[in-house]
Amino acid sequence: GAANNARARRCGGCGRVLVADAPVTPSARAPRDSRRIVTVVFADIVGYTGLVESSGDRPERLRDVMNECFDALAAVVVTHGGTVEKFIGDAVCALFGAPVVHEDDPVRALQCSIEMQQTVANLERRRLEREKADADGLPALALRIGVSTGEVVGGTAERAGQEHYSVTGDAVNTASRLQGLGEAGQILVAASTERLSRHAFLFESAGEVKLKGKRAAVPVFLLRGIRPDEGNSGHALIDRRTELEHLDYCLNLAAEASPQLVEIVGDAGVGKSALVNAFADHAETAVVVRGICPPMAAGALDAFQRIASGLASAVENPEARSAALEALASGVSPTEGDVGLDTMAHGLHLAIRDISLRWPVVIIVEDVQRADPDTLELVRRLVELISPAERLMILWTRRTGEEMLLDGDYATSLTRLVLKPLSETDTRLLMTTVLDGSELPEELQDLIVERSGGNPLYVEALTTTVVEDGDLLRRMERPGQVEVPGTVQGLIQARLDSIPENERLVLQEAAVVGREFDAALLRRVDLFGVDVESCLAALARRGLIEPVGESTYRFGHVLTQEVAYDTMLQGLRQELHREVADALVEMSPDRMSELAPALADHYAKAGDTDRAVEVLVQAGQGEQ
């Protein structure tokens, strides 16, 4: 009932939203197809022909067995964040990286492959138990799998009135050929996938094989299992002394009965986890419990399941231990809603109070940008329960540009640490650390410094790529640079896929213009009918671009521009290059000589070499 300005978006009295932001819907010209880096899993039932023959006059029995098998395999794919593209007779083709991208799609694909083998083995064991009295049982089921990673073109097409997502590319053919070479129970992996997942899995070289359709033999690897030290992977901590000292200072305050809230913010790969790991190692005088919000679909409150379990094991008071265990149980049952959250928050708080009588308590929640709503709400409720004299520190990490976890006023002290990229000196130091003390030639170091932007993950990935490509230094004498490593491309693509479509379209248009671009030019070029200004403002808030002038912006990282550019189909890129060139001519007719190199480049990439040459000739004549 409060009086409000007619243009107000929220009520000045209660804060309720008065006018919801109208969603911006891209026009029908918005691209539905894109280029993707995808990991393909091709799984085949071994001996299907024998199964058909053995079923004889009982085809229904075979159908039931196969349906049960395919239903179970499809469920495994979905659980690991993949998509079942199609079933082909006795085979299933699954995609990781399209239409949904994750930062670790190759790892997910191999984890899925291992579980698919286990699933078929379990199904077969149960089937044999059911049919042990049947002398004419069907032959044993077995699975062979091929896995490959590579660039594909993916998109949604309508067939027979239904939409279907599919991909086309060499990775699909390679995965299919590899599974055809495998034996029952084997998982054969292409070199492209092995390179992106060797930190997490154990492989055995299977030599080089000649695949149908390939001119040369290709290296193949046999997946042997999960690497025991997978959880210890991560880059070295370089130049975070100030941040580490600040975290230690906050812990000292918490130990003196001054509870602390700490938020670590930074881009993906900038070193948030490395900093948290180093801090946890330092916190020897505290009880540290950690939970990570998983990238894959998981149950609600997954991070707090681990936190509650860790607290329960440290509680000595029987009443507090019982409350902590009750909190853990309540989190498993999301049907309890607010009652369950309250029970869990109060139970955790009781456990914290008991432990803090002897030791300071540190609760760490990593990657809250991936947290489910219940996890976010539980953190807020737990913070509200903290009393001023408790020896507690709650620390969480999130990515730049994501929504803040706490945006209200709280009695507890809140510290926000924003991690910046490494300096050039520390970037070179990290290269040396990755190479165990060796150094790259100066030209390659300069290249990595420029392209990594000081992001530790990018530095490591680019350094590894350079070392593995022994011919790179010679090629640097010609145009071209180090390609975006697959680990980095997946990370950036996942980020771009997580933003609204209208913002992603504007980002792709900007990527065609260049590392630096003008808002007025984008408004003139826009092919998709979106609100360019509001999208640019949103992209700047997310940290993907940054303002460098009154209406000029710059990509926050050159690799973000390259991935945004590379995901577009060639036809769309050509059309945008021509639109950009024509717009530049119309907007700046008196700067033709100055803009000639850029105009010629755009026209050439648009496929119009005649116009590119014409622009350069005109510029040359104007200089005479």
mmCIF file of N, CA, C and O in Angstrom, residues 227-286:
data_model
loop_
_atom_site.group_PDB
_atom_site.id
_atom_site.type_symbol
_atom_site.label_atom_id
_atom_site.label_comp_id
_atom_site.label_asym_id
_atom_site.label_seq_id
_atom_site.Cartn_x
_atom_site.Cartn_y
_atom_site.Cartn_z
ATOM 1 N N ARG A 227 43.021 -42.610 -11.583
ATOM 2 C CA ARG A 227 44.307 -42.339 -10.944
ATOM 3 C C ARG A 227 44.100 -42.119 -9.446
ATOM 4 O O ARG A 227 43.261 -41.324 -9.044
ATOM 5 N N PRO A 228 44.861 -42.796 -8.603
ATOM 6 C CA PRO A 228 44.638 -42.706 -7.146
ATOM 7 C C PRO A 228 44.758 -41.300 -6.596
ATOM 8 O O PRO A 228 44.068 -40.942 -5.657
ATOM 9 N N ASP A 229 45.643 -40.471 -7.171
ATOM 10 C CA ASP A 229 45.869 -39.137 -6.616
ATOM 11 C C ASP A 229 45.091 -38.070 -7.343
ATOM 12 O O ASP A 229 45.478 -36.915 -7.371
ATOM 13 N N GLU A 230 43.927 -38.427 -7.926
ATOM 14 C CA GLU A 230 43.139 -37.454 -8.697
ATOM 15 C C GLU A 230 42.788 -36.229 -7.873
ATOM 16 O O GLU A 230 42.838 -35.101 -8.346
ATOM 17 N N GLY A 231 42.450 -36.453 -6.607
ATOM 18 C CA GLY A 231 42.016 -35.327 -5.794
ATOM 19 C C GLY A 231 43.124 -34.344 -5.483
ATOM 20 O O GLY A 231 42.873 -33.255 -4.987
ATOM 21 N N ASN A 232 44.390 -34.715 -5.756
ATOM 22 C CA ASN A 232 45.494 -33.820 -5.434
ATOM 23 C C ASN A 232 45.915 -32.950 -6.602
ATOM 24 O O ASN A 232 46.909 -32.246 -6.523
ATOM 25 N N SER A 233 45.213 -33.052 -7.722
ATOM 26 C CA SER A 233 45.598 -32.254 -8.872
ATOM 27 C C SER A 233 45.310 -30.789 -8.619
ATOM 28 O O SER A 233 44.471 -30.408 -7.836
ATOM 29 N N GLY A 234 46.024 -29.907 -9.301
ATOM 30 C CA GLY A 234 45.829 -28.469 -9.142
ATOM 31 C C GLY A 234 47.155 -27.760 -9.295
ATOM 32 O O GLY A 234 48.213 -28.326 -9.076
ATOM 33 N N HIS A 235 47.090 -26.476 -9.681
ATOM 34 C CA HIS A 235 48.325 -25.777 -9.948
ATOM 35 C C HIS A 235 48.955 -25.259 -8.660
ATOM 36 O O HIS A 235 48.322 -25.145 -7.619
ATOM 37 N N ALA A 236 50.224 -24.941 -8.764
ATOM 38 C CA ALA A 236 50.970 -24.473 -7.610
ATOM 39 C C ALA A 236 50.486 -23.086 -7.195
ATOM 40 O O ALA A 236 49.982 -22.307 -7.997
ATOM 41 N N LEU A 237 50.640 -22.780 -5.903
ATOM 42 C CA LEU A 237 50.253 -21.470 -5.398
ATOM 43 C C LEU A 237 51.399 -20.497 -5.627
ATOM 44 O O LEU A 237 52.484 -20.658 -5.071
ATOM 45 N N ILE A 238 51.161 -19.508 -6.477
ATOM 46 C CA ILE A 238 52.182 -18.510 -6.802
ATOM 47 C C ILE A 238 51.660 -17.125 -6.428
ATOM 48 O O ILE A 238 50.555 -16.745 -6.807
ATOM 49 N N ASP A 239 52.462 -16.364 -5.707
ATOM 50 C CA ASP A 239 52.171 -14.953 -5.398
ATOM 51 C C ASP A 239 50.793 -14.756 -4.771
ATOM 52 O O ASP A 239 50.015 -13.932 -5.227
ATOM 53 N N ARG A 240 50.465 -15.511 -3.744
ATOM 54 C CA ARG A 240 49.236 -15.269 -2.986
ATOM 55 C C ARG A 240 49.573 -15.069 -1.505
ATOM 56 O O ARG A 240 48.775 -15.383 -0.630
ATOM 57 N N ARG A 241 50.771 -14.549 -1.237
ATOM 58 C CA ARG A 241 51.211 -14.388 0.148
ATOM 59 C C ARG A 241 50.296 -13.431 0.904
ATOM 60 O O ARG A 241 49.931 -13.687 2.051
ATOM 61 N N THR A 242 49.936 -12.316 0.278
ATOM 62 C CA THR A 242 49.097 -11.325 0.960
ATOM 63 C C THR A 242 47.744 -11.919 1.315
ATOM 64 O O THR A 242 47.253 -11.752 2.447
ATOM 65 N N GLU A 243 47.125 -12.616 0.365
ATOM 66 C CA GLU A 243 45.807 -13.220 0.614
ATOM 67 C C GLU A 243 45.888 -14.294 1.694
ATOM 68 O O GLU A 243 45.011 -14.397 2.560
ATOM 69 N N LEU A 244 46.957 -15.100 1.647
ATOM 70 C CA LEU A 244 47.120 -16.158 2.637
ATOM 71 C C LEU A 244 47.319 -15.570 4.038
ATOM 72 O O LEU A 244 46.760 -16.072 5.022
ATOM 73 N N GLU A 245 48.095 -14.507 4.118
ATOM 74 C CA GLU A 245 48.301 -13.848 5.406
ATOM 75 C C GLU A 245 46.986 -13.261 5.926
ATOM 76 O O GLU A 245 46.714 -13.286 7.136
ATOM 77 N N HIS A 246 46.149 -12.746 5.018
ATOM 78 C CA HIS A 246 44.862 -12.185 5.441
ATOM 79 C C HIS A 246 43.943 -13.281 5.962
ATOM 80 O O HIS A 246 43.234 -13.087 6.960
ATOM 81 N N LEU A 247 43.950 -14.443 5.315
ATOM 82 C CA LEU A 247 43.138 -15.561 5.798
ATOM 83 C C LEU A 247 43.621 -16.025 7.170
ATOM 84 O O LEU A 247 42.808 -16.333 8.060
ATOM 85 N N ASP A 248 44.921 -16.099 7.342
ATOM 86 C CA ASP A 248 45.474 -16.474 8.646
ATOM 87 C C ASP A 248 45.059 -15.455 9.716
ATOM 88 O O ASP A 248 44.749 -15.820 10.861
ATOM 89 N N TYR A 249 45.050 -14.179 9.342
ATOM 90 C CA TYR A 249 44.637 -13.121 10.272
ATOM 91 C C TYR A 249 43.171 -13.300 10.678
ATOM 92 O O TYR A 249 42.822 -13.186 11.860
ATOM 93 N N CYS A 250 42.305 -13.609 9.694
ATOM 94 C CA CYS A 250 40.888 -13.840 9.988
ATOM 95 C C CYS A 250 40.703 -15.042 10.907
ATOM 96 O O CYS A 250 39.854 -15.031 11.811
ATOM 97 N N LEU A 251 41.507 -16.086 10.693
ATOM 98 C CA LEU A 251 41.421 -17.259 11.559
ATOM 99 C C LEU A 251 41.853 -16.910 12.984
ATOM 100 O O LEU A 251 41.244 -17.380 13.960
ATOM 101 N N ASN A 252 42.878 -16.093 13.122
ATOM 102 C CA ASN A 252 43.307 -15.669 14.456
ATOM 103 C C ASN A 252 42.200 -14.893 15.164
ATOM 104 O O ASN A 252 41.977 -15.062 16.377
ATOM 105 N N LEU A 253 41.489 -14.036 14.428
ATOM 106 C CA LEU A 253 40.371 -13.305 15.022
ATOM 107 C C LEU A 253 39.278 -14.272 15.465
ATOM 108 O O LEU A 253 38.703 -14.124 16.559
ATOM 109 N N ALA A 254 38.971 -15.251 14.604
ATOM 110 C CA ALA A 254 37.951 -16.242 14.958
ATOM 111 C C ALA A 254 38.366 -17.019 16.198
ATOM 112 O O ALA A 254 37.533 -17.328 17.071
ATOM 113 N N ALA A 255 39.649 -17.361 16.300
ATOM 114 C CA ALA A 255 40.144 -18.104 17.458
ATOM 115 C C ALA A 255 40.007 -17.306 18.741
ATOM 116 O O ALA A 255 39.945 -17.879 19.838
ATOM 117 N N GLU A 256 39.942 -15.982 18.618
ATOM 118 C CA GLU A 256 39.783 -15.106 19.779
ATOM 119 C C GLU A 256 38.316 -14.739 20.013
ATOM 120 O O GLU A 256 38.005 -13.724 20.629
ATOM 121 N N ALA A 257 37.405 -15.598 19.530
ATOM 122 C CA ALA A 257 35.963 -15.430 19.746
ATOM 123 C C ALA A 257 35.406 -14.214 19.013
ATOM 124 O O ALA A 257 34.522 -13.513 19.516
ATOM 125 N N SER A 258 35.927 -13.956 17.796
ATOM 126 C CA SER A 258 35.366 -12.929 16.924
ATOM 127 C C SER A 258 35.044 -13.596 15.593
ATOM 128 O O SER A 258 35.888 -13.659 14.700
ATOM 129 N N PRO A 259 33.828 -14.179 15.423
ATOM 130 C CA PRO A 259 33.503 -14.982 14.236
ATOM 131 C C PRO A 259 33.691 -14.196 12.943
ATOM 132 O O PRO A 259 33.438 -12.994 12.883
ATOM 133 N N GLN A 260 34.138 -14.907 11.901
ATOM 134 C CA GLN A 260 34.496 -14.276 10.628
ATOM 135 C C GLN A 260 33.780 -14.948 9.460
ATOM 136 O O GLN A 260 33.619 -16.176 9.430
ATOM 137 N N LEU A 261 33.362 -14.127 8.506
ATOM 138 C CA LEU A 261 32.857 -14.601 7.212
ATOM 139 C C LEU A 261 33.832 -14.121 6.143
ATOM 140 O O LEU A 261 34.177 -12.943 6.112
ATOM 141 N N VAL A 262 34.283 -15.021 5.281
ATOM 142 C CA VAL A 262 35.257 -14.659 4.252
ATOM 143 C C VAL A 262 34.774 -15.185 2.909
ATOM 144 O O VAL A 262 34.401 -16.357 2.781
ATOM 145 N N GLU A 263 34.779 -14.319 1.906
ATOM 146 C CA GLU A 263 34.399 -14.690 0.537
ATOM 147 C C GLU A 263 35.608 -14.488 -0.367
ATOM 148 O O GLU A 263 36.205 -13.413 -0.393
ATOM 149 N N ILE A 264 35.978 -15.539 -1.100
ATOM 150 C CA ILE A 264 37.067 -15.452 -2.076
ATOM 151 C C ILE A 264 36.445 -15.436 -3.466
ATOM 152 O O ILE A 264 35.727 -16.368 -3.844
ATOM 153 N N VAL A 265 36.723 -14.380 -4.223
ATOM 154 C CA VAL A 265 36.106 -14.178 -5.531
ATOM 155 C C VAL A 265 37.190 -14.138 -6.598
ATOM 156 O O VAL A 265 38.257 -13.542 -6.399
ATOM 157 N N GLY A 266 36.937 -14.764 -7.731
ATOM 158 C CA GLY A 266 37.897 -14.715 -8.826
ATOM 159 C C GLY A 266 37.403 -15.482 -10.032
ATOM 160 O O GLY A 266 36.458 -16.280 -9.942
ATOM 161 N N ASP A 267 38.034 -15.241 -11.171
ATOM 162 C CA ASP A 267 37.679 -15.955 -12.393
ATOM 163 C C ASP A 267 38.029 -17.424 -12.278
ATOM 164 O O ASP A 267 38.868 -17.824 -11.451
ATOM 165 N N ALA A 268 37.436 -18.243 -13.125
ATOM 166 C CA ALA A 268 37.778 -19.653 -13.175
ATOM 167 C C ALA A 268 39.257 -19.814 -13.515
ATOM 168 O O ALA A 268 39.760 -19.174 -14.435
ATOM 169 N N GLY A 269 39.944 -20.630 -12.726
ATOM 170 C CA GLY A 269 41.351 -20.890 -12.997
ATOM 171 C C GLY A 269 42.317 -19.913 -12.376
ATOM 172 O O GLY A 269 43.531 -20.071 -12.518
ATOM 173 N N VAL A 270 41.825 -18.894 -11.655
ATOM 174 C CA VAL A 270 42.718 -17.877 -11.127
ATOM 175 C C VAL A 270 43.417 -18.320 -9.842
ATOM 176 O O VAL A 270 44.353 -17.681 -9.390
ATOM 177 N N GLY A 271 42.951 -19.427 -9.239
ATOM 178 C CA GLY A 271 43.667 -19.967 -8.089
ATOM 179 C C GLY A 271 42.909 -19.970 -6.782
ATOM 180 O O GLY A 271 43.520 -20.023 -5.714
ATOM 181 N N LYS A 272 41.580 -19.945 -6.826
ATOM 182 C CA LYS A 272 40.794 -19.942 -5.586
ATOM 183 C C LYS A 272 41.015 -21.230 -4.792
ATOM 184 O O LYS A 272 41.251 -21.202 -3.582
ATOM 185 N N SER A 273 40.937 -22.370 -5.469
ATOM 186 C CA SER A 273 41.107 -23.653 -4.777
ATOM 187 C C SER A 273 42.521 -23.821 -4.248
ATOM 188 O O SER A 273 42.729 -24.356 -3.154
ATOM 189 N N ALA A 274 43.518 -23.365 -5.015
ATOM 190 C CA ALA A 274 44.903 -23.463 -4.555
ATOM 191 C C ALA A 274 45.105 -22.645 -3.288
ATOM 192 O O ALA A 274 45.795 -23.080 -2.354
ATOM 193 N N LEU A 275 44.486 -21.470 -3.225
ATOM 194 C CA LEU A 275 44.587 -20.635 -2.030
ATOM 195 C C LEU A 275 43.901 -21.306 -0.840
ATOM 196 O O LEU A 275 44.438 -21.313 0.282
ATOM 197 N N VAL A 276 42.727 -21.878 -1.079
ATOM 198 C CA VAL A 276 42.001 -22.563 -0.003
ATOM 199 C C VAL A 276 42.795 -23.771 0.500
ATOM 200 O O VAL A 276 42.875 -24.011 1.716
ATOM 201 N N ASN A 277 43.400 -24.514 -0.418
ATOM 202 C CA ASN A 277 44.211 -25.671 -0.015
ATOM 203 C C ASN A 277 45.372 -25.242 0.883
ATOM 204 O O ASN A 277 45.653 -25.876 1.901
ATOM 205 N N ALA A 278 46.048 -24.163 0.482
ATOM 206 C CA ALA A 278 47.182 -23.677 1.271
ATOM 207 C C ALA A 278 46.718 -23.197 2.641
ATOM 208 O O ALA A 278 47.376 -23.451 3.658
ATOM 209 N N PHE A 279 45.588 -22.519 2.687
ATOM 210 C CA PHE A 279 45.066 -22.046 3.963
ATOM 211 C C PHE A 279 44.696 -23.209 4.872
ATOM 212 O O PHE A 279 44.991 -23.197 6.077
ATOM 213 N N ALA A 280 44.035 -24.230 4.307
ATOM 214 C CA ALA A 280 43.642 -25.390 5.111
ATOM 215 C C ALA A 280 44.871 -26.084 5.698
ATOM 216 O O ALA A 280 44.838 -26.576 6.835
ATOM 217 N N ASP A 281 45.962 -26.118 4.939
ATOM 218 C CA ASP A 281 47.207 -26.705 5.452
ATOM 219 C C ASP A 281 47.775 -25.875 6.601
ATOM 220 O O ASP A 281 48.393 -26.411 7.524
ATOM 221 N N HIS A 282 47.567 -24.548 6.525
ATOM 222 C CA HIS A 282 48.074 -23.653 7.572
ATOM 223 C C HIS A 282 47.275 -23.783 8.858
ATOM 224 O O HIS A 282 47.809 -23.562 9.954
ATOM 225 N N ALA A 283 45.981 -24.093 8.711
ATOM 226 C CA ALA A 283 45.063 -24.039 9.857
ATOM 227 C C ALA A 283 45.184 -25.294 10.725
ATOM 228 O O ALA A 283 44.208 -26.018 10.952
ATOM 229 N N GLU A 284 46.380 -25.531 11.233
ATOM 230 C CA GLU A 284 46.626 -26.747 12.001
ATOM 231 C C GLU A 284 45.982 -26.706 13.380
ATOM 232 O O GLU A 284 45.767 -27.751 13.999
ATOM 233 N N THR A 285 45.690 -25.523 13.884
ATOM 234 C CA THR A 285 45.119 -25.407 15.223
ATOM 235 C C THR A 285 43.598 -25.321 15.196
ATOM 236 O O THR A 285 42.973 -25.018 16.220
ATOM 237 N N ALA A 286 42.977 -25.584 14.049
ATOM 238 C CA ALA A 286 41.524 -25.489 13.922
ATOM 239 C C ALA A 286 40.966 -26.792 13.353
ATOM 240 O O ALA A 286 41.678 -27.588 12.734
#
